[in-house]
């Protein structure tokens, strides 16, 4: 039994480590999937081809979401291709260099504020079609850093926390249109490179010690949480956050 | 393609599984492959349990019902032992017991004796957890799911004891999640807001309060028992293997934490 049979999705940031896993899981659960990228075109294309060599049910799409016209065009394209836009996942947040507030400059905010603005565009441009459908599932990939903090990450944390508030406001605004907005907040994620744990440094080991399960979640488990919020199991659930963190975060 | 909700081979204990909500949860877990054992307390529930379980599995092989007074440790242990004898394992434990519906009373009018049903429910969850932990540790696998309520986090007059227990049990469950995480035993909380088809007469004159609550609910409706059961299924399923100490408010957006 596949949980998302017949659904359609756009995964923004779908060429990234986490985004690509989310795209893969959504596809495998029966979703026609558009894999969005900004810089990672080759990766997005490769993933789409791998998932569906016919090119019908998995496609790669490119857009600079800092420009609202770009995601709007993308939504239109996906709707024309797949017939609907049921699920939109925002997994966009580029990697950044940590910097303490004392050492930071105005310009250090740019990457984070761009991610925030992109997040706004990504959800806003999906609303008209979702309202028309009277069905929509918006899922924001936040982070444990929205609620627990670390030196050098002030800007990142401000955006993640702020976007949680944004998502809940949107959940209230669009509930009457059966558009649900939920948040997946991963803690440390064991990706392919760190799966064995052998090469983990002291700081990482310290983090793991704080995880009740004694391990990080895997990127597949983060993707599974997205699948849950997108599925019919969660029809009565909106404005909620699930921390996928092996029990590190309990709120 | 692996079914991410598949519970086949798992066995589940549902304390209060004959109740209004409990029977939905029992059915949901059974339909997704789990063997189910329900506890009942009142005599009249014994018959209900038999009927309910016969409808699920006429052979009786994968279903079980037994008496348990959740506030009595020995009684709960005996029930859990029976379940283990029948199914060999106890993989999932759901506690839906917080009964009977309390009589609303302001603190001003309360006596300590008015706390009894709530304190029994609290002790009941302790007993329920104690009764399944040895099996779960042995298996190095366990899924404990506690049915809390919106009153754990948003409060209203005349429900102090109930709210106290529900709020306190959040802390209890998270502590347990930390203690047992290394044994791959997860502990999660399902907190329904108001549920549509639950019988509420006797507890409150809902009319005005209900209309007001509905107004505060973004989806413009209350969740159904089916949706609460779906949330239990989620926490019990492989989808939630990395989740512990978490709360999902099944409240159509009324509660956002």
Coordinates of C-alpha atoms in Angstrom, one line a residue:
Chain A
X1 CA 0.0 0.0 0.0
X2 CA 1.4 3.3 -1.0
X3 CA 0.4 6.3 1.1
X4 CA 0.3 9.1 -1.5
X5 CA -1.1 7.3 -4.6
X6 CA -2.3 9.8 -7.2
X7 CA -0.9 12.9 -5.5
X8 CA 1.4 15.4 -7.0
X9 CA 4.3 17.3 -5.3
X10 CA 6.9 19.9 -5.7
X11 CA 10.0 19.5 -3.5
X12 CA 11.8 22.8 -3.4
X13 CA 15.5 22.2 -2.7
X14 CA 15.0 18.7 -4.0
X15 CA 18.6 18.4 -5.2
X16 CA 20.0 18.7 -1.7
X17 CA 21.0 15.9 0.6
X18 CA 17.7 16.0 2.6
X19 CA 15.5 17.3 -0.3
X20 CA 16.5 14.5 -2.6
X21 CA 15.6 11.9 0.0
X22 CA 12.2 13.6 0.5
X23 CA 11.6 13.7 -3.3
X24 CA 12.6 10.0 -3.5
X25 CA 10.2 8.9 -0.7
X26 CA 7.3 11.0 -2.0
X27 CA 7.8 9.4 -5.4
X28 CA 8.0 5.9 -4.0
X29 CA 4.8 6.5 -2.0
X30 CA 3.0 7.2 -5.3
X31 CA 3.5 10.9 -5.9
X32 CA 4.2 12.5 -9.2
X33 CA 7.2 14.5 -8.2
X34 CA 8.8 17.7 -9.4
X35 CA 12.3 18.1 -8.1
X36 CA 13.2 21.7 -7.8
X37 CA 16.8 23.0 -7.7
X38 CA 18.5 26.4 -8.0
X39 CA 22.1 25.5 -8.5
X40 CA 22.0 21.7 -8.5
X41 CA 20.5 21.1 -12.0
X42 CA 22.5 18.0 -12.8
X43 CA 21.7 16.4 -9.5
X44 CA 18.0 17.1 -9.8
X45 CA 18.0 15.8 -13.4
X46 CA 19.9 12.7 -12.5
X47 CA 17.5 12.0 -9.6
X48 CA 14.4 12.5 -11.8
X49 CA 15.8 10.1 -14.4
X50 CA 16.7 7.6 -11.8
X51 CA 13.2 7.7 -10.3
X52 CA 11.3 7.6 -13.6
X53 CA 13.3 7.0 -16.8
X54 CA 10.1 7.7 -18.8
X55 CA 10.2 11.3 -17.5
X56 CA 6.5 11.3 -16.9
X57 CA 6.1 11.1 -13.2
X58 CA 9.4 12.6 -12.0
X59 CA 10.8 15.8 -13.4
X60 CA 13.5 18.2 -12.6
X61 CA 12.7 21.9 -12.5
X62 CA 14.8 25.0 -11.9
X63 CA 13.9 28.3 -10.3
X64 CA 15.5 31.1 -8.4
X65 CA 12.8 31.4 -5.6
X66 CA 14.1 34.8 -4.6
X67 CA 12.1 36.0 -7.6
X68 CA 8.4 35.4 -7.1
X69 CA 7.8 35.0 -10.8
X70 CA 10.0 31.9 -10.8
X71 CA 8.1 29.7 -8.4
X72 CA 4.8 31.0 -9.8
X73 CA 5.9 29.8 -13.3
X74 CA 7.0 26.6 -11.8
X75 CA 3.7 25.9 -10.1
X76 CA 2.0 26.6 -13.5
X77 CA 4.3 24.2 -15.3
X78 CA 3.9 21.4 -12.7
X79 CA 0.1 21.8 -12.8
X80 CA 0.1 21.6 -16.6
X81 CA 2.3 18.6 -16.5
X82 CA 0.8 16.6 -13.6
X83 CA -2.7 18.1 -13.5
X84 CA -2.5 19.4 -9.9
X85 CA -0.2 20.6 -7.2
X86 CA -1.2 18.8 -4.0
X87 CA 1.9 18.9 -1.9
X88 CA 4.6 21.5 -1.7
X89 CA 7.7 20.9 0.5
X90 CA 10.2 23.6 1.2
X91 CA 13.6 22.1 1.9
X92 CA 15.5 25.2 0.8
X93 CA 18.2 26.6 3.1
X94 CA 21.7 26.9 1.7
X95 CA 24.7 25.9 3.8
X96 CA 26.3 28.8 5.7
X97 CA 29.5 29.6 7.6
X98 CA 28.7 30.1 11.3
X99 CA 29.6 33.5 12.6
X100 CA 29.2 35.1 16.1
X101 CA 27.0 38.2 16.3
X102 CA 30.0 40.3 17.4
X103 CA 32.0 39.4 14.3
X104 CA 29.1 39.5 11.8
X105 CA 28.1 42.1 9.3
X106 CA 24.8 43.1 7.7
X107 CA 25.8 41.1 4.6
X108 CA 25.9 37.9 6.6
X109 CA 22.1 38.0 6.8
X110 CA 21.6 37.9 3.1
X111 CA 21.7 34.2 2.6
X112 CA 19.3 33.6 5.5
X113 CA 16.9 36.4 4.5
X114 CA 16.9 35.1 1.0
X115 CA 15.9 31.7 2.3
X116 CA 13.1 33.3 4.2
X117 CA 11.9 35.3 1.2
X118 CA 12.1 32.2 -0.9
X119 CA 10.0 30.3 1.7
X120 CA 7.4 33.1 1.4
X121 CA 7.4 32.9 -2.3
X122 CA 7.3 29.1 -2.4
X123 CA 4.2 28.9 -0.2
X124 CA 2.4 32.0 -1.5
X125 CA 2.6 30.9 -5.1
X126 CA 1.1 27.5 -4.3
X127 CA -1.9 29.0 -2.6
X128 CA -4.0 30.0 -5.7
X129 CA -3.9 26.6 -7.2
X130 CA -4.4 24.9 -3.8
X131 CA -7.4 27.1 -3.1
X132 CA -8.9 26.2 -6.5
X133 CA -8.4 22.5 -5.6
X134 CA -9.6 23.1 -2.1
X135 CA -6.8 20.8 -1.2
X136 CA -3.2 21.5 -0.3
X137 CA -0.4 20.2 1.9
X138 CA 2.4 22.7 2.6
X139 CA 5.3 21.3 4.6
X140 CA 8.2 23.4 5.8
X141 CA 11.5 21.8 6.7
X142 CA 12.6 23.7 9.7
X143 CA 15.2 22.6 12.2
X144 CA 15.8 21.8 15.8
X145 CA 17.7 25.1 15.8
X146 CA 14.4 26.9 15.8
X147 CA 14.1 25.9 19.5
X148 CA 17.6 25.1 20.7
X149 CA 20.5 27.3 20.0
X150 CA 24.2 27.3 19.2
X151 CA 26.9 29.9 18.9
X152 CA 27.4 31.3 15.4
X153 CA 23.9 30.4 14.2
X154 CA 21.9 33.5 15.3
X155 CA 20.7 34.3 11.8
X156 CA 19.8 30.8 10.8
X157 CA 17.9 30.3 14.1
X158 CA 16.0 33.6 13.7
X159 CA 14.8 32.5 10.2
X160 CA 13.9 29.0 11.2
X161 CA 12.0 30.1 14.3
X162 CA 10.4 33.0 12.4
X163 CA 9.3 30.7 9.6
X164 CA 7.6 28.4 12.2
X165 CA 5.5 31.4 13.2
X166 CA 4.9 32.2 9.5
X167 CA 3.7 28.6 8.8
X168 CA 1.3 28.6 11.7
X169 CA -0.2 31.9 10.7
X170 CA -0.6 30.5 7.2
X171 CA -2.2 27.4 8.7
X172 CA -4.8 29.5 10.3
X173 CA -5.4 31.6 7.2
X174 CA -5.8 28.7 4.8
X175 CA -7.4 26.0 6.9
X176 CA -10.8 26.9 5.5
X177 CA -9.5 26.0 2.1
X178 CA -8.3 22.6 3.3
X179 CA -4.7 23.7 2.9
X180 CA -2.8 22.3 5.8
X181 CA 0.6 23.7 6.8
X182 CA 2.9 21.6 9.0
X183 CA 6.5 21.7 10.1
X184 CA 9.2 19.0 10.1
X185 CA 12.1 20.0 12.3
X186 CA 15.1 17.6 12.1
X187 CA 17.8 17.5 14.7
X188 CA 21.1 16.0 13.7
X189 CA 20.6 13.9 10.6
X190 CA 22.7 10.8 9.9
X191 CA 23.3 11.1 6.2
X192 CA 25.2 8.7 4.0
X193 CA 28.6 10.0 5.0
X194 CA 28.1 9.7 8.7
X195 CA 26.0 6.7 9.0
X196 CA 28.5 4.5 10.7
X197 CA 29.3 7.0 13.4
X198 CA 33.0 6.0 13.3
X199 CA 34.2 9.3 12.1
X200 CA 32.1 11.5 14.2
X201 CA 33.8 14.2 16.1
X202 CA 33.5 14.9 19.8
X203 CA 30.8 17.6 19.4
X204 CA 28.7 15.2 17.3
X205 CA 29.1 12.4 19.9
X206 CA 28.0 14.9 22.6
X207 CA 24.8 15.6 20.6
X208 CA 24.1 11.9 20.2
X209 CA 24.4 11.5 23.9
X210 CA 21.5 13.9 24.2
X211 CA 19.3 11.8 21.8
X212 CA 17.0 9.5 23.9
X213 CA 17.3 6.9 21.2
X214 CA 21.1 7.1 21.3
X215 CA 21.2 7.9 17.6
X216 CA 20.3 10.6 15.1
X217 CA 17.4 10.3 12.8
X218 CA 18.3 9.3 9.3
X219 CA 17.4 11.4 6.2
X220 CA 14.9 8.7 5.3
X221 CA 13.2 9.1 8.6
X222 CA 13.0 12.9 8.0
X223 CA 11.4 12.1 4.6
X224 CA 9.0 9.6 6.3
X225 CA 7.8 12.5 8.5
X226 CA 7.1 14.5 5.4
X227 CA 5.2 11.5 4.0
X228 CA 3.1 11.4 7.2
X229 CA 2.1 15.0 7.1
X230 CA 1.3 14.7 3.4
X231 CA -0.8 11.6 3.9
X232 CA -4.5 11.1 4.7
X233 CA -3.4 10.1 8.2
X234 CA -2.9 13.7 9.0
X235 CA -6.1 15.2 7.6
X236 CA -7.1 16.8 10.9
X237 CA -3.6 18.1 11.6
X238 CA -2.4 21.6 10.9
X239 CA 0.1 24.1 12.3
X240 CA 1.9 21.2 14.0
X241 CA 5.7 20.6 14.4
X242 CA 7.3 17.2 14.5
X243 CA 10.9 17.1 15.8
X244 CA 12.7 14.3 14.0
X245 CA 15.6 14.0 16.3
X246 CA 15.8 10.6 18.0
X247 CA 14.3 12.2 21.1
X248 CA 16.8 15.0 21.4
X249 CA 14.1 17.6 21.2
X250 CA 10.8 17.2 23.1
X251 CA 8.5 20.2 23.1
Chain B
X1 CA 7.3 -1.6 -1.9
X2 CA 7.3 -1.8 1.9
X3 CA 4.1 -0.6 3.5
X4 CA 5.2 2.0 5.9
X5 CA 2.1 1.5 8.1
X6 CA 2.5 -2.3 8.3
X7 CA 2.1 -3.7 11.8
X8 CA 1.9 -7.3 10.9
X9 CA 3.8 -9.5 13.4
X10 CA 3.3 -6.9 16.1
X11 CA 1.1 -7.2 19.1
X12 CA -0.7 -4.3 20.7
X13 CA -2.2 -3.8 24.1
X14 CA -4.9 -1.1 24.2
X15 CA -5.9 -0.2 27.8
X16 CA -9.4 1.1 27.6
X17 CA -9.7 -0.5 24.1
X18 CA -13.5 -1.0 24.5
X19 CA -14.2 2.6 25.1
X20 CA -15.5 5.1 22.6
X21 CA -12.1 6.2 21.3
X22 CA -10.3 3.0 22.3
X23 CA -12.4 0.8 20.1
X24 CA -11.5 3.0 17.1
X25 CA -7.8 2.6 18.0
X26 CA -8.1 -1.1 18.4
X27 CA -9.8 -1.5 15.0
X28 CA -7.2 0.7 13.3
X29 CA -4.2 -1.2 14.7
X30 CA -5.9 -4.5 13.9
X31 CA -6.6 -3.4 10.3
X32 CA -3.0 -2.6 9.8
X33 CA -1.8 -6.0 10.8
X34 CA -1.4 -5.9 14.6
X35 CA -2.7 -8.5 17.0
X36 CA -4.8 -6.6 19.5
X37 CA -5.5 -7.1 23.2
X38 CA -8.0 -4.9 25.0
X39 CA -8.6 -4.4 28.7
X40 CA -11.9 -3.7 30.2
X41 CA -13.0 -2.7 33.7
X42 CA -16.8 -2.7 34.0
X43 CA -18.7 -6.0 33.7
X44 CA -20.9 -4.6 30.9
X45 CA -17.7 -4.0 28.9
X46 CA -16.8 -7.7 28.8
X47 CA -19.6 -8.4 26.4
X48 CA -18.8 -5.3 24.3
X49 CA -15.2 -6.4 24.1
X50 CA -16.1 -9.9 22.9
X51 CA -18.5 -8.6 20.2
X52 CA -16.0 -5.9 19.1
X53 CA -13.2 -8.4 18.8
X54 CA -15.3 -11.2 17.2
X55 CA -16.2 -8.6 14.5
X56 CA -12.5 -8.1 13.8
X57 CA -11.3 -11.7 14.0
X58 CA -13.9 -14.5 14.3
X59 CA -11.2 -17.1 14.8
X60 CA -10.1 -15.3 18.0
X61 CA -6.5 -16.1 17.2
X62 CA -5.2 -12.5 16.9
X63 CA -7.5 -10.8 19.4
X64 CA -7.7 -10.9 23.2
X65 CA -9.8 -9.2 25.9
X66 CA -9.2 -9.3 29.6
X67 CA -10.2 -7.6 32.8
X68 CA -7.9 -5.0 34.3
X69 CA -8.4 -2.4 37.0
X70 CA -5.8 0.0 35.8
X71 CA -5.3 1.5 39.3
X72 CA -4.4 -1.9 40.6
X73 CA -0.9 -3.0 39.9
X74 CA -1.5 -6.7 40.3
X75 CA -4.5 -6.6 38.1
X76 CA -2.6 -4.9 35.3
X77 CA 0.3 -7.2 35.6
X78 CA -1.9 -10.2 35.4
X79 CA -3.6 -8.9 32.3
X80 CA -0.2 -8.1 30.7
X81 CA 1.0 -11.6 31.5
X82 CA -2.1 -13.1 29.8
X83 CA -1.4 -11.0 26.7
X84 CA 2.2 -12.2 26.6
X85 CA 1.2 -15.8 27.0
X86 CA -1.2 -15.4 24.1
X87 CA 0.9 -13.3 21.7
X88 CA 4.5 -13.9 23.0
X89 CA 5.3 -10.2 22.7
X90 CA 3.9 -6.8 23.6
X91 CA 5.2 -4.4 21.0
X92 CA 2.8 -1.6 21.2
X93 CA 0.9 -0.2 24.3
X94 CA -1.8 2.4 24.0
X95 CA -3.3 3.9 27.1
X96 CA -6.7 5.6 26.5
X97 CA -7.9 5.3 30.1
X98 CA -9.0 8.4 31.8
X99 CA -12.5 7.6 33.0
X100 CA -15.2 8.1 33.9
X101 CA -15.9 11.5 32.5
X102 CA -15.1 13.8 35.3
X103 CA -17.6 16.1 37.0
X104 CA -16.6 19.7 36.3
X105 CA -16.0 21.5 39.6
X106 CA -14.1 24.7 40.4
X107 CA -11.2 24.5 42.8
X108 CA -13.2 26.6 45.2
X109 CA -15.8 23.9 45.4
X110 CA -13.5 20.9 45.3
X111 CA -12.4 18.5 47.9
X112 CA -9.3 16.3 47.7
X113 CA -11.5 13.3 47.2
X114 CA -12.7 14.8 43.9
X115 CA -9.2 14.1 42.6
X116 CA -9.6 10.3 42.9
X117 CA -10.5 9.4 39.4
X118 CA -7.8 11.6 38.0
X119 CA -5.1 10.3 40.4
X120 CA -6.3 6.7 39.6
X121 CA -5.8 7.5 35.9
X122 CA -2.3 8.8 36.7
X123 CA -1.4 5.7 38.7
X124 CA -3.0 3.7 35.9
X125 CA -0.5 4.9 33.3
X126 CA 2.3 4.2 35.6
X127 CA 1.0 0.6 36.1
X128 CA 0.4 0.2 32.4
X129 CA 3.9 1.2 31.5
X130 CA 5.4 -1.0 34.3
X131 CA 3.5 -4.0 33.0
X132 CA 4.9 -3.8 29.4
X133 CA 8.4 -2.5 30.0
X134 CA 10.0 -5.9 30.8
X135 CA 8.7 -7.4 27.6
X136 CA 9.7 -4.4 25.6
X137 CA 13.2 -4.3 27.0
X138 CA 13.6 -8.0 26.3
X139 CA 12.5 -7.4 22.7
X140 CA 14.5 -4.2 22.4
X141 CA 11.4 -2.8 20.8
X142 CA 8.5 -1.0 22.1
X143 CA 6.0 1.7 21.1
X144 CA 4.1 3.4 24.0
X145 CA 1.4 5.8 23.1
X146 CA -0.4 7.9 25.7
X147 CA -3.7 9.5 24.9
X148 CA -3.6 13.0 26.5
X149 CA -5.9 15.9 25.7
X150 CA -5.9 19.5 24.8
X151 CA -6.4 20.2 28.5
X152 CA -2.8 19.3 29.0
X153 CA -1.8 22.7 27.6
X154 CA -4.9 24.9 27.3
X155 CA -7.0 25.3 30.3
X156 CA -10.5 26.1 31.3
X157 CA -12.5 26.4 34.5
X158 CA -13.6 23.4 36.4
X159 CA -11.0 20.9 35.2
X160 CA -8.1 21.5 37.4
X161 CA -7.4 17.9 38.4
X162 CA -7.9 16.5 34.9
X163 CA -5.6 19.2 33.5
X164 CA -3.0 18.5 36.3
X165 CA -2.8 14.9 35.5
X166 CA -2.7 15.3 31.7
X167 CA 0.0 18.0 32.0
X168 CA 1.9 16.0 34.5
X169 CA 1.8 12.9 32.3
X170 CA 3.5 14.8 29.5
X171 CA 6.5 15.2 31.8
X172 CA 6.2 11.5 32.9
X173 CA 6.1 10.2 29.3
X174 CA 9.1 12.3 28.2
X175 CA 11.1 11.2 31.2
X176 CA 10.2 7.6 30.3
X177 CA 11.2 8.3 26.7
X178 CA 14.6 9.4 27.8
X179 CA 15.1 6.5 30.1
X180 CA 14.0 3.8 27.6
X181 CA 15.2 5.3 24.3
X182 CA 18.4 3.2 24.5
X183 CA 16.1 0.1 24.5
X184 CA 14.4 1.3 21.3
X185 CA 11.3 1.9 23.3
X186 CA 9.6 5.1 22.1
X187 CA 7.0 7.0 24.1
X188 CA 4.8 9.5 22.3
X189 CA 1.6 11.4 23.1
X190 CA -1.5 11.9 21.1
X191 CA -3.5 14.9 22.4
X192 CA -6.9 15.3 20.9
X193 CA -8.8 18.5 21.1
X194 CA -12.5 18.2 21.1
X195 CA -13.5 15.1 19.2
X196 CA -16.7 15.2 17.1
X197 CA -18.5 12.0 17.9
X198 CA -17.5 11.6 21.5
X199 CA -20.4 11.7 23.8
X200 CA -20.0 14.8 25.9
X201 CA -23.3 15.1 27.8
X202 CA -22.8 15.1 31.5
X203 CA -19.4 16.7 31.3
X204 CA -20.2 20.2 30.0
X205 CA -23.1 22.0 28.6
X206 CA -21.2 22.3 25.4
X207 CA -23.6 24.6 23.4
X208 CA -21.8 27.9 24.0
X209 CA -18.4 26.5 24.9
X210 CA -18.5 24.3 21.8
X211 CA -19.4 27.1 19.4
X212 CA -16.6 29.2 20.8
X213 CA -14.1 26.4 20.5
X214 CA -15.2 25.6 17.0
X215 CA -14.7 29.3 16.2
X216 CA -11.1 29.0 17.4
X217 CA -10.4 25.9 15.2
X218 CA -8.9 26.8 11.9
X219 CA -10.3 23.9 10.0
X220 CA -13.7 24.8 11.2
X221 CA -14.5 21.4 12.5
X222 CA -13.4 19.1 15.2
X223 CA -11.3 16.0 14.6
X224 CA -12.9 12.6 14.4
X225 CA -12.1 9.5 16.4
X226 CA -10.9 8.0 13.2
X227 CA -8.3 10.8 12.9
X228 CA -7.2 10.3 16.5
X229 CA -6.8 6.6 15.7
X230 CA -4.8 7.5 12.6
X231 CA -2.4 9.5 14.8
X232 CA -1.9 6.5 17.1
X233 CA -1.3 4.4 14.0
X234 CA 1.4 6.9 12.9
X235 CA 3.3 6.7 16.2
X236 CA 3.0 2.9 16.2
X237 CA 4.2 2.5 12.6
X238 CA 7.7 2.4 11.1
X239 CA 7.1 5.9 9.8
X240 CA 7.8 7.2 13.3
X241 CA 10.8 5.1 14.2
X242 CA 12.9 8.1 15.1
X243 CA 10.2 9.9 17.1
X244 CA 10.1 9.8 20.8
X245 CA 8.8 12.2 23.5
X246 CA 6.7 13.9 20.8
X247 CA 3.2 15.3 21.0
X248 CA 0.7 15.5 18.2
X249 CA -2.3 17.7 18.8
X250 CA -5.2 16.2 16.8
X251 CA -7.2 19.3 17.0
X252 CA -7.8 20.6 13.4
X253 CA -5.4 23.5 14.2
X254 CA -7.0 24.6 17.5
X255 CA -3.7 23.9 19.3
X256 CA -0.4 24.8 17.9
X257 CA 2.7 24.4 20.1

